[in-house]
mmCIF file of C-alpha atoms and ligand atoms in Angstrom:
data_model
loop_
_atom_site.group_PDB
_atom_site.id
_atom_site.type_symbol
_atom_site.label_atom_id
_atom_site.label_comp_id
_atom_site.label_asym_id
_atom_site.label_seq_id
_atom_site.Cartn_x
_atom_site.Cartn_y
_atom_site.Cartn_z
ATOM 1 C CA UNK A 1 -10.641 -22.148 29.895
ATOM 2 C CA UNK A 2 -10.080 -23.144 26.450
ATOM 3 C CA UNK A 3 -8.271 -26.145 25.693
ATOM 4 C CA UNK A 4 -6.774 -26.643 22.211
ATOM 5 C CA UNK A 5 -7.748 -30.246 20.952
ATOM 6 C CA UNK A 6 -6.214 -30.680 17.980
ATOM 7 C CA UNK A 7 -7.241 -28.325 15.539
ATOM 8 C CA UNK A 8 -10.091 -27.752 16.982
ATOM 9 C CA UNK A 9 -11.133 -26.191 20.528
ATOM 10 C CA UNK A 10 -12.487 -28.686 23.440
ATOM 11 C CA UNK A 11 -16.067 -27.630 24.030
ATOM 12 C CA UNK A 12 -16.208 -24.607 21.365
ATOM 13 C CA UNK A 13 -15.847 -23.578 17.859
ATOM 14 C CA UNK A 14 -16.199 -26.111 15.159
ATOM 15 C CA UNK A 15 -17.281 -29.155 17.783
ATOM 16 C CA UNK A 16 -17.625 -31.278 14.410
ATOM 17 C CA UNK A 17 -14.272 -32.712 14.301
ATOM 18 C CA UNK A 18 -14.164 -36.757 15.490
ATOM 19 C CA UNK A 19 -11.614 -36.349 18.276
ATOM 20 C CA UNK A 20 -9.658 -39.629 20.091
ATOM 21 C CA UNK A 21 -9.084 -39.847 23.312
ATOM 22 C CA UNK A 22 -6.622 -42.771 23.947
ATOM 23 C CA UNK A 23 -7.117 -45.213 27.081
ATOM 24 C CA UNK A 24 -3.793 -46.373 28.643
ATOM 25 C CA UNK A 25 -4.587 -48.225 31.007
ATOM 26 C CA UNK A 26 -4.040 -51.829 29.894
ATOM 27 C CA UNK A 27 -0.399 -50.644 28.951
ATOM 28 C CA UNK A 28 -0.701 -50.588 33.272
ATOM 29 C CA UNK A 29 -2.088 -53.723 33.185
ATOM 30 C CA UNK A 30 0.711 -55.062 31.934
ATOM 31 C CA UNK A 31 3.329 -53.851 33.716
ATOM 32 C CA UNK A 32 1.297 -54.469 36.806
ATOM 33 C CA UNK A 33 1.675 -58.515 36.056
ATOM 34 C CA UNK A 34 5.138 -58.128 36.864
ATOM 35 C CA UNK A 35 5.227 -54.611 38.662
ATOM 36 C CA UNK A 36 8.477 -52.897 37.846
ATOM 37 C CA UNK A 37 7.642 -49.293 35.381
ATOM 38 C CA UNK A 38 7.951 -51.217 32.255
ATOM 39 C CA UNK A 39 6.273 -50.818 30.145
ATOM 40 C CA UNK A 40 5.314 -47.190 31.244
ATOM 41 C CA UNK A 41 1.957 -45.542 30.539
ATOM 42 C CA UNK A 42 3.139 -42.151 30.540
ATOM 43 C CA UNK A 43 5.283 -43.000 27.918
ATOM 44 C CA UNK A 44 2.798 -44.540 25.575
ATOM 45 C CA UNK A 45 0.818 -41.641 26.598
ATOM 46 C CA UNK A 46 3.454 -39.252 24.802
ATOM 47 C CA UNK A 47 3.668 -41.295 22.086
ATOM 48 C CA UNK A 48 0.143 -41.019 21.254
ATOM 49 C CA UNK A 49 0.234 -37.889 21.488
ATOM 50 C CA UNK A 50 2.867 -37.495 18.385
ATOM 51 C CA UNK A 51 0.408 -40.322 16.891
ATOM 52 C CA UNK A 52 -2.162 -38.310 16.773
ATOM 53 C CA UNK A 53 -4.242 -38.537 19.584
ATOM 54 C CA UNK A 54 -6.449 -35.443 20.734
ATOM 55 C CA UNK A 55 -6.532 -36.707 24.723
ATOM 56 C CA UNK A 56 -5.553 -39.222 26.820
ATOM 57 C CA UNK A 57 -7.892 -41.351 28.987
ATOM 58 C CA UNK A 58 -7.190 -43.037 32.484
ATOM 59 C CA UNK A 59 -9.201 -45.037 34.542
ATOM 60 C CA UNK A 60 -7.642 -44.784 38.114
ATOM 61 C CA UNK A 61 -9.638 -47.558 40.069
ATOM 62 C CA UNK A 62 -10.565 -48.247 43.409
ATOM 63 C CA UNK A 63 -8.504 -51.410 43.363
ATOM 64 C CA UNK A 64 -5.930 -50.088 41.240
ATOM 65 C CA UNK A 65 -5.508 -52.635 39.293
ATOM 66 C CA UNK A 66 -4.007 -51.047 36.361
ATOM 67 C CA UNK A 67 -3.545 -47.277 37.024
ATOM 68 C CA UNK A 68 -2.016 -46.185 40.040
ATOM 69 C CA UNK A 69 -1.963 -42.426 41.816
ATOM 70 C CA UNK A 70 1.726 -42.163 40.757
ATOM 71 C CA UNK A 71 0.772 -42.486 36.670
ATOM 72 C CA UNK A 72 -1.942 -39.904 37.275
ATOM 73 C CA UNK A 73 0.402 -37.469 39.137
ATOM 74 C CA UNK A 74 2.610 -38.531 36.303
ATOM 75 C CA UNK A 75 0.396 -37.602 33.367
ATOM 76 C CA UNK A 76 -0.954 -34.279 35.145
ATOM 77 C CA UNK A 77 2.926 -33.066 35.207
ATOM 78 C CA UNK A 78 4.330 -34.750 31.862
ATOM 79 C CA UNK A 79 1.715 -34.752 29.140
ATOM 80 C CA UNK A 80 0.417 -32.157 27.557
ATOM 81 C CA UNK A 81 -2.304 -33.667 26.087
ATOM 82 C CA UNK A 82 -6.092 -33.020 27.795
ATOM 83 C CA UNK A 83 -6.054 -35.930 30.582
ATOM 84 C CA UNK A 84 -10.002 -36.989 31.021
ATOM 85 C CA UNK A 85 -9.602 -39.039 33.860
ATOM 86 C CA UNK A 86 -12.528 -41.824 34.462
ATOM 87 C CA UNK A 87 -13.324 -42.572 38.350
ATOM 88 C CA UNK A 88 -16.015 -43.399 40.359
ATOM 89 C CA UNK A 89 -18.237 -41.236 42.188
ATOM 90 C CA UNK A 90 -16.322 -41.634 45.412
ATOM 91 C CA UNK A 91 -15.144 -39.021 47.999
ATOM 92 C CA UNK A 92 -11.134 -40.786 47.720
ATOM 93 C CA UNK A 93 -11.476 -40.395 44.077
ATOM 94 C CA UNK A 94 -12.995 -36.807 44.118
ATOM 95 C CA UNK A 95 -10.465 -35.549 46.280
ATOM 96 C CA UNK A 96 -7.413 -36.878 43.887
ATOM 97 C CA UNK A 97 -9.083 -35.285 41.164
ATOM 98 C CA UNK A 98 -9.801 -31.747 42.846
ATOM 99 C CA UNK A 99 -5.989 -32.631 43.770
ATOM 100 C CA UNK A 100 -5.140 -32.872 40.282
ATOM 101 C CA UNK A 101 -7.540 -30.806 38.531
ATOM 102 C CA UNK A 102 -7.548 -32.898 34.995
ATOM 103 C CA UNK A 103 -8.971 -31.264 31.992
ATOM 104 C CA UNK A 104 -11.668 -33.508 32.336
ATOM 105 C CA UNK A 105 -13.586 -36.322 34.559
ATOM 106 C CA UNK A 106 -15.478 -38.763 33.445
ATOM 107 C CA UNK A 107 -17.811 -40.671 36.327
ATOM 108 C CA UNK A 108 -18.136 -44.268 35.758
ATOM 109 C CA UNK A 109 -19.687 -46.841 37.500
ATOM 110 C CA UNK A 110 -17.137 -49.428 39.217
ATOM 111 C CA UNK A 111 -17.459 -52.815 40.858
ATOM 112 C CA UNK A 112 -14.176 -54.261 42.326
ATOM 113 C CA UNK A 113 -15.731 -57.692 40.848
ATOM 114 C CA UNK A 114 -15.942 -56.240 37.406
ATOM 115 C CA UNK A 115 -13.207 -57.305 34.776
ATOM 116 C CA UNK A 116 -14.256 -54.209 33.007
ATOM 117 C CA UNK A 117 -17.122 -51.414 33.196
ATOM 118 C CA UNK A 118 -20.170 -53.396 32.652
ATOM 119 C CA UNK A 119 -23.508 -51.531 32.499
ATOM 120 C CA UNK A 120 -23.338 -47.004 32.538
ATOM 121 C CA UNK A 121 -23.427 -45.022 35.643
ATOM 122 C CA UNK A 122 -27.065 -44.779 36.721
ATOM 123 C CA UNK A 123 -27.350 -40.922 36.778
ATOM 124 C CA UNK A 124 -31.144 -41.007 37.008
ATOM 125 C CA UNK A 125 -31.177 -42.861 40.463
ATOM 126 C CA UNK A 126 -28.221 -42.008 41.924
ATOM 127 C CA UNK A 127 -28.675 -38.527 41.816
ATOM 128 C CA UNK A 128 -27.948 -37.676 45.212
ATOM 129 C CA UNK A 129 -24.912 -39.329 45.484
ATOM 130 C CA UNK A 130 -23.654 -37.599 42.055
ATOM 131 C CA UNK A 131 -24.878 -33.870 42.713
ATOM 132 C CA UNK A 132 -22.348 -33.043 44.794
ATOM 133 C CA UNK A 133 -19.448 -34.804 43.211
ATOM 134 C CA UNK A 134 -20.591 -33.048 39.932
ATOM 135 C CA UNK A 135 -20.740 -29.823 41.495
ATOM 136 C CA UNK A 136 -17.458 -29.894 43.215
ATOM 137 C CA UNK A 137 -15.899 -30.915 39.827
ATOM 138 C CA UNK A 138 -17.341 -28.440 37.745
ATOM 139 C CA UNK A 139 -16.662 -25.907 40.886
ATOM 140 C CA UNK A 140 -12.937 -26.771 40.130
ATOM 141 C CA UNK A 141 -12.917 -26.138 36.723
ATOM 142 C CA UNK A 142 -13.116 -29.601 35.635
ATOM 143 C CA UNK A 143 -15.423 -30.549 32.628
ATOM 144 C CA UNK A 144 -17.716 -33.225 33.869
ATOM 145 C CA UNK A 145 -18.257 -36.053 31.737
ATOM 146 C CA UNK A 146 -21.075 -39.020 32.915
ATOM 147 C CA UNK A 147 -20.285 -42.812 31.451
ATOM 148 C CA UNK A 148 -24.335 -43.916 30.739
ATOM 149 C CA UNK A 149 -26.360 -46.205 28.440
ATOM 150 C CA UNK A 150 -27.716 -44.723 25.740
ATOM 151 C CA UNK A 151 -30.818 -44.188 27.470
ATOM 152 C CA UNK A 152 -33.032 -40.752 26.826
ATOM 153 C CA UNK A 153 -33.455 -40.595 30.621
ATOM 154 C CA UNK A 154 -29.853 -40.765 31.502
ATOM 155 C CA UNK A 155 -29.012 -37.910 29.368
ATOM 156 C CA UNK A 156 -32.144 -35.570 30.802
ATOM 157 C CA UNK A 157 -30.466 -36.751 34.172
ATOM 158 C CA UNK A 158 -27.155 -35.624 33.338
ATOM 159 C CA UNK A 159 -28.934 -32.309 32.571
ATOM 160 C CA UNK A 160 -30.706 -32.171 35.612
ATOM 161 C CA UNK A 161 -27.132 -32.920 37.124
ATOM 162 C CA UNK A 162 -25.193 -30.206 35.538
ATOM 163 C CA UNK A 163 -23.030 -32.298 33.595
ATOM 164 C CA UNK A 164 -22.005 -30.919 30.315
ATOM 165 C CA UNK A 165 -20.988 -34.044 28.772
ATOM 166 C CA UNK A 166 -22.017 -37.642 28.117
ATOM 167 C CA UNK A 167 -20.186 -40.563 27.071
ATOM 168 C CA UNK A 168 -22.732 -43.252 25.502
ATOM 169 C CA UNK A 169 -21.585 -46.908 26.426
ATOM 170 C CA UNK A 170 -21.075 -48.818 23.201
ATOM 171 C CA UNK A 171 -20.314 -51.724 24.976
ATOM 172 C CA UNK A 172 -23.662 -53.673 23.964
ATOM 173 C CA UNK A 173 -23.579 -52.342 20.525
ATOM 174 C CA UNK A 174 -19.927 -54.034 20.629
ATOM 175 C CA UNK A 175 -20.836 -57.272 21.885
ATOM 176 C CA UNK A 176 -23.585 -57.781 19.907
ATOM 177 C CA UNK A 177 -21.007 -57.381 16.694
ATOM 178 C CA UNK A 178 -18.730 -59.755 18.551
ATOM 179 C CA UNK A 179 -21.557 -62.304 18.593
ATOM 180 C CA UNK A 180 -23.000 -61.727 15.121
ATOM 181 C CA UNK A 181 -20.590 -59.274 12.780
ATOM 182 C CA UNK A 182 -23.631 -57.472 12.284
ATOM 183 C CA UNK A 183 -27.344 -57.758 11.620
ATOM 184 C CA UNK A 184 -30.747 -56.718 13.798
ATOM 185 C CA UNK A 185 -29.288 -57.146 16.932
ATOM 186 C CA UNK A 186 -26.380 -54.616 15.877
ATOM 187 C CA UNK A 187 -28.987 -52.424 13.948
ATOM 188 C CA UNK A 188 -30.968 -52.299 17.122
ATOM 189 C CA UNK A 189 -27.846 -51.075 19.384
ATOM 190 C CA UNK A 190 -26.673 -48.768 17.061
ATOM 191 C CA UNK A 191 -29.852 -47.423 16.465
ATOM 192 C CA UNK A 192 -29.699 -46.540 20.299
ATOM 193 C CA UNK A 193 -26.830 -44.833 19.807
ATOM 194 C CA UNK A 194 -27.945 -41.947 16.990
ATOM 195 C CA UNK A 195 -31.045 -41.938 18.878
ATOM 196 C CA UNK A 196 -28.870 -40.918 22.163
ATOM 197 C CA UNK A 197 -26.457 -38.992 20.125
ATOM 198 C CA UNK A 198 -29.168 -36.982 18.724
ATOM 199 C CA UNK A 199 -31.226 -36.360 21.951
ATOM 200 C CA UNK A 200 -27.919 -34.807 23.698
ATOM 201 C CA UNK A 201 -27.190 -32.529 21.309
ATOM 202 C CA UNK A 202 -30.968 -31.579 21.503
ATOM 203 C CA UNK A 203 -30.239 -31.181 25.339
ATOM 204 C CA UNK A 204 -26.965 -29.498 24.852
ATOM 205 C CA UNK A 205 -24.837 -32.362 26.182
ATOM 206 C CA UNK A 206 -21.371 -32.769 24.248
ATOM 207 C CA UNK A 207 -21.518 -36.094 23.258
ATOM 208 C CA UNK A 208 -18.392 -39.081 23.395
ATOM 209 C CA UNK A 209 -18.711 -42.910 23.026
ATOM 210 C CA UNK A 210 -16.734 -45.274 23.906
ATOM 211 C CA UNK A 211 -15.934 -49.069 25.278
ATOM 212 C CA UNK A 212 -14.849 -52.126 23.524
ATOM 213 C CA UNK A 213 -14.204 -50.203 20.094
ATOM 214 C CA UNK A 214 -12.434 -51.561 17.246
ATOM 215 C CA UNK A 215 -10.828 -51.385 14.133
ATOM 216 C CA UNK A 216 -14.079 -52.717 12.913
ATOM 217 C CA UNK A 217 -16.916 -51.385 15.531
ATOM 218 C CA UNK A 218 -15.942 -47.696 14.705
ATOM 219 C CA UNK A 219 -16.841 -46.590 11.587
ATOM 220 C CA UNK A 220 -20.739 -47.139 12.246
ATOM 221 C CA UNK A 221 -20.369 -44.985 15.483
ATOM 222 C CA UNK A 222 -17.711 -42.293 14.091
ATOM 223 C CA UNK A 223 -20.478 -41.590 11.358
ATOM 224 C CA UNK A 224 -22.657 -40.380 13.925
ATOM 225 C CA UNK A 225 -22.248 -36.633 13.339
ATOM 226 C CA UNK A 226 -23.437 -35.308 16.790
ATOM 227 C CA UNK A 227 -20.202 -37.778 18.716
ATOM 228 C CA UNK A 228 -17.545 -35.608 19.184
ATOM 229 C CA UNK A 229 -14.635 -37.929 20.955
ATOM 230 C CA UNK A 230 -14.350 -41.155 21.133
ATOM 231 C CA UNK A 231 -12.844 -43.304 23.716
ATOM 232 C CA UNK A 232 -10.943 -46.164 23.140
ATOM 233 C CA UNK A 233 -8.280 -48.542 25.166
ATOM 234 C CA UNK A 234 -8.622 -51.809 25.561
ATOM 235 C CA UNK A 235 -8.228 -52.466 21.475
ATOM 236 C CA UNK A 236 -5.865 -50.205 20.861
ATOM 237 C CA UNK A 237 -3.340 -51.239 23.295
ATOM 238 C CA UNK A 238 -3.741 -55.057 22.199
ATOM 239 C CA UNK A 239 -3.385 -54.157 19.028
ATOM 240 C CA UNK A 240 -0.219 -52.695 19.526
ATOM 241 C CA UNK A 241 1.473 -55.197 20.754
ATOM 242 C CA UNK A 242 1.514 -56.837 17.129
ATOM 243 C CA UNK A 243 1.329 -53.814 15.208
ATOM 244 C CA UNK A 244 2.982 -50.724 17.443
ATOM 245 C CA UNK A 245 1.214 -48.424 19.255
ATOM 246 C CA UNK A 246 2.398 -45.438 17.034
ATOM 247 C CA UNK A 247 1.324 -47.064 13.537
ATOM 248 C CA UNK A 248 -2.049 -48.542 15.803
ATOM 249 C CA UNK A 249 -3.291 -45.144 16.600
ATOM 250 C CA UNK A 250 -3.017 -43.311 12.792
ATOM 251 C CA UNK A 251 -4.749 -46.561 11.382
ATOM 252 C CA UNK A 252 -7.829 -45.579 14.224
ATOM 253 C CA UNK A 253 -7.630 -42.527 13.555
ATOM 254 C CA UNK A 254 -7.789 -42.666 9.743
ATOM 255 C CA UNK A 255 -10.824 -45.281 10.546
ATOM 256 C CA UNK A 256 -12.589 -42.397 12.317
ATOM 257 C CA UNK A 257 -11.722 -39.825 9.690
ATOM 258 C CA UNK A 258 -12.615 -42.092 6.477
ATOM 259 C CA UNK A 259 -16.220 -42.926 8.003
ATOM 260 C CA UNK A 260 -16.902 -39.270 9.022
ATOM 261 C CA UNK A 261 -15.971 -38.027 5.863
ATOM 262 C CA UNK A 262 -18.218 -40.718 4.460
ATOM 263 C CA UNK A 263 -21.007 -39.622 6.175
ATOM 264 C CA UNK A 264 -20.608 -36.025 5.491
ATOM 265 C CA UNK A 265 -19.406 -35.108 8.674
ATOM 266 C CA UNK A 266 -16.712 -32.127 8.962
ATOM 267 C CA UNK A 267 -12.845 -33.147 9.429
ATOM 268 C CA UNK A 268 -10.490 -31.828 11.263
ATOM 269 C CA UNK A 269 -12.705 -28.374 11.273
HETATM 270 C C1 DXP B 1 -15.568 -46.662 31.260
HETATM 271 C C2 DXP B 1 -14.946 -47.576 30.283
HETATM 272 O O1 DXP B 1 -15.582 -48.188 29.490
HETATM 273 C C3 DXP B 1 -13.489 -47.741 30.261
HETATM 274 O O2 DXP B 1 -12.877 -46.597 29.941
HETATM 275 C C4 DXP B 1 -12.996 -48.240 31.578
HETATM 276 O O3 DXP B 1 -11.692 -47.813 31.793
HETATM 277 C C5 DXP B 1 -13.091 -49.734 31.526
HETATM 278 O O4 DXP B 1 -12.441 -50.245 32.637
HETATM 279 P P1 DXP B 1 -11.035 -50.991 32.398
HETATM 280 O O5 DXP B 1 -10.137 -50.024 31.715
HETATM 281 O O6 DXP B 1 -10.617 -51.361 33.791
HETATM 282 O O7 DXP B 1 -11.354 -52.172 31.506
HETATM 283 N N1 LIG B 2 -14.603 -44.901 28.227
HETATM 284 C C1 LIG B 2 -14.136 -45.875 27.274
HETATM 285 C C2 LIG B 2 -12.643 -45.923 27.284
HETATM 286 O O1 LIG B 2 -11.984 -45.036 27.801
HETATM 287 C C3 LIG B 2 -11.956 -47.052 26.630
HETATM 288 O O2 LIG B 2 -12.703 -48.233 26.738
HETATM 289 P P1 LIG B 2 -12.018 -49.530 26.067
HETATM 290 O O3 LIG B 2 -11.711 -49.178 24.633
HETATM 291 O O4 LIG B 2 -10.779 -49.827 26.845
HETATM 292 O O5 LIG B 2 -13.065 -50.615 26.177
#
């Protein structure tokens, strides 16, 4: 099935364009401090779709803290938009996504004690719990994406897994510019990254990124020719909130267009 993305095709034709998936699921988190539907994630999902958004991401939890099964039944049967939804490798969470059948799935790990996704998914030794889950996915017609470290031997292991996708985990390239702004310990995580970036499209994995991304974090990682999404949330939604969510998105995704264009990467191909 081909899935228009934009102007450009999800997982065919000109793969060069820097596509956004949008998170929405702290716009859940808020409305889940006083429950209620307000403010709604579905909406803010249409709007960034007229914002420019290429997909929209949702991280249905075990705990459900933040998205619930209602905003994914919600988002299957409202928005157009691709819906990559992000679960754990769990047989409640694979059957609501053969259920729903999103465009895509993206397996991350999960920890109820987690405030957010700390390290990947360890697809190298948790192959036999992830074979099947993979399998029944990509059985479905759902395009498997695995959350991982920018680690060589997680992306031979998503190989070996059938997974046609990666997302790389920027979250230590992230903190790292939290702590410093930049310097070696930056240099050193985003040198990870192009090395990861490079060795899946060498293996034939679609590359994404994403976690903790911002205004600021991007441009180094949206430079990175061989990324073809990137997923961000958390930023974008707290940005919002001073800024709209509307206006929020175009300035990301002028961000992601400006530093691929610097780098000599194709836009919107
Ligand atoms: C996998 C990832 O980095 C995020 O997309 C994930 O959704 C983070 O979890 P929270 O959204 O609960 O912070
Ligand atoms: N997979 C990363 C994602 O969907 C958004 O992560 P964040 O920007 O909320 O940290």
């Amino acid at each position: 099935m081909t899935v228009t993305y934009g102007s450009g095709f999800y997982g065919q034709g000109p793969a060069r364009r820097l596509r956004l998936g949008v998170n929405i699921d702290h716009v859940a988190t808020i409305r889940n401090a006083r429950g209620g539907g307000h403010p709604d994630p579905v909406r803010a999902a249409r709007l960034a779709a007229t914002a420019g958004a290429d997909g929209i991401t949702a991280h249905l939890r075990e705990d459900r803290r933040h998205m619930t099964d209602r905003d994914i039944e919600r988002l299957v049967a409202e928005i157009e938009l691709p819906l990559n939804l992000e679960m754990a490798a769990t047989p409640e969470m694979l059957a609501i996504a053969l259920r729903h059948r999103p465009h895509a799935a993206c397996i991350v790990p999960e920890r109820r004690s987690e405030v957010t996704t700390e390290g990947g998914l360890d697809a190298t030794g948790g192959r036999a719990e992830l074979l099947p889950v993979v399998g029944r996915l990509a059985a479905a017609g759902v395009r498997v994406s695995l959350f991982v470290d920018p680690e060589p031997h997680q992306l031979e292991a998503a190989v070996a897994l059938g997974a046609p996708v990666v997302e790389l985990h920027t979250g230590a390239y992230c903190e790292a510019w939290l702590e410093a702004g930049g310097g070696a310990a930056v240099e050193r995580e985003l040198a990870r990254l192009r090395r990861a970036a490079a060795a899946a499209e060498g293996l034939g994995l679609e590359c994404h990124a994403g976690h903790g991304l911002t205004f600021e974090t991007v441009p180094p990682v949206a430079a990175i020719a061989t990324i073809v999404e990137l997923n961000i949330g958390h930023f974008l939604i707290g940005e919002a909130i001073f800024g709209g969510l509307d206006s929020t998105i175009r300035r990301m995704r002028a961000v992601m267009d400006k530093a691929r264009a610097e780098a000599g990467g194709a836009l919107g191909a």
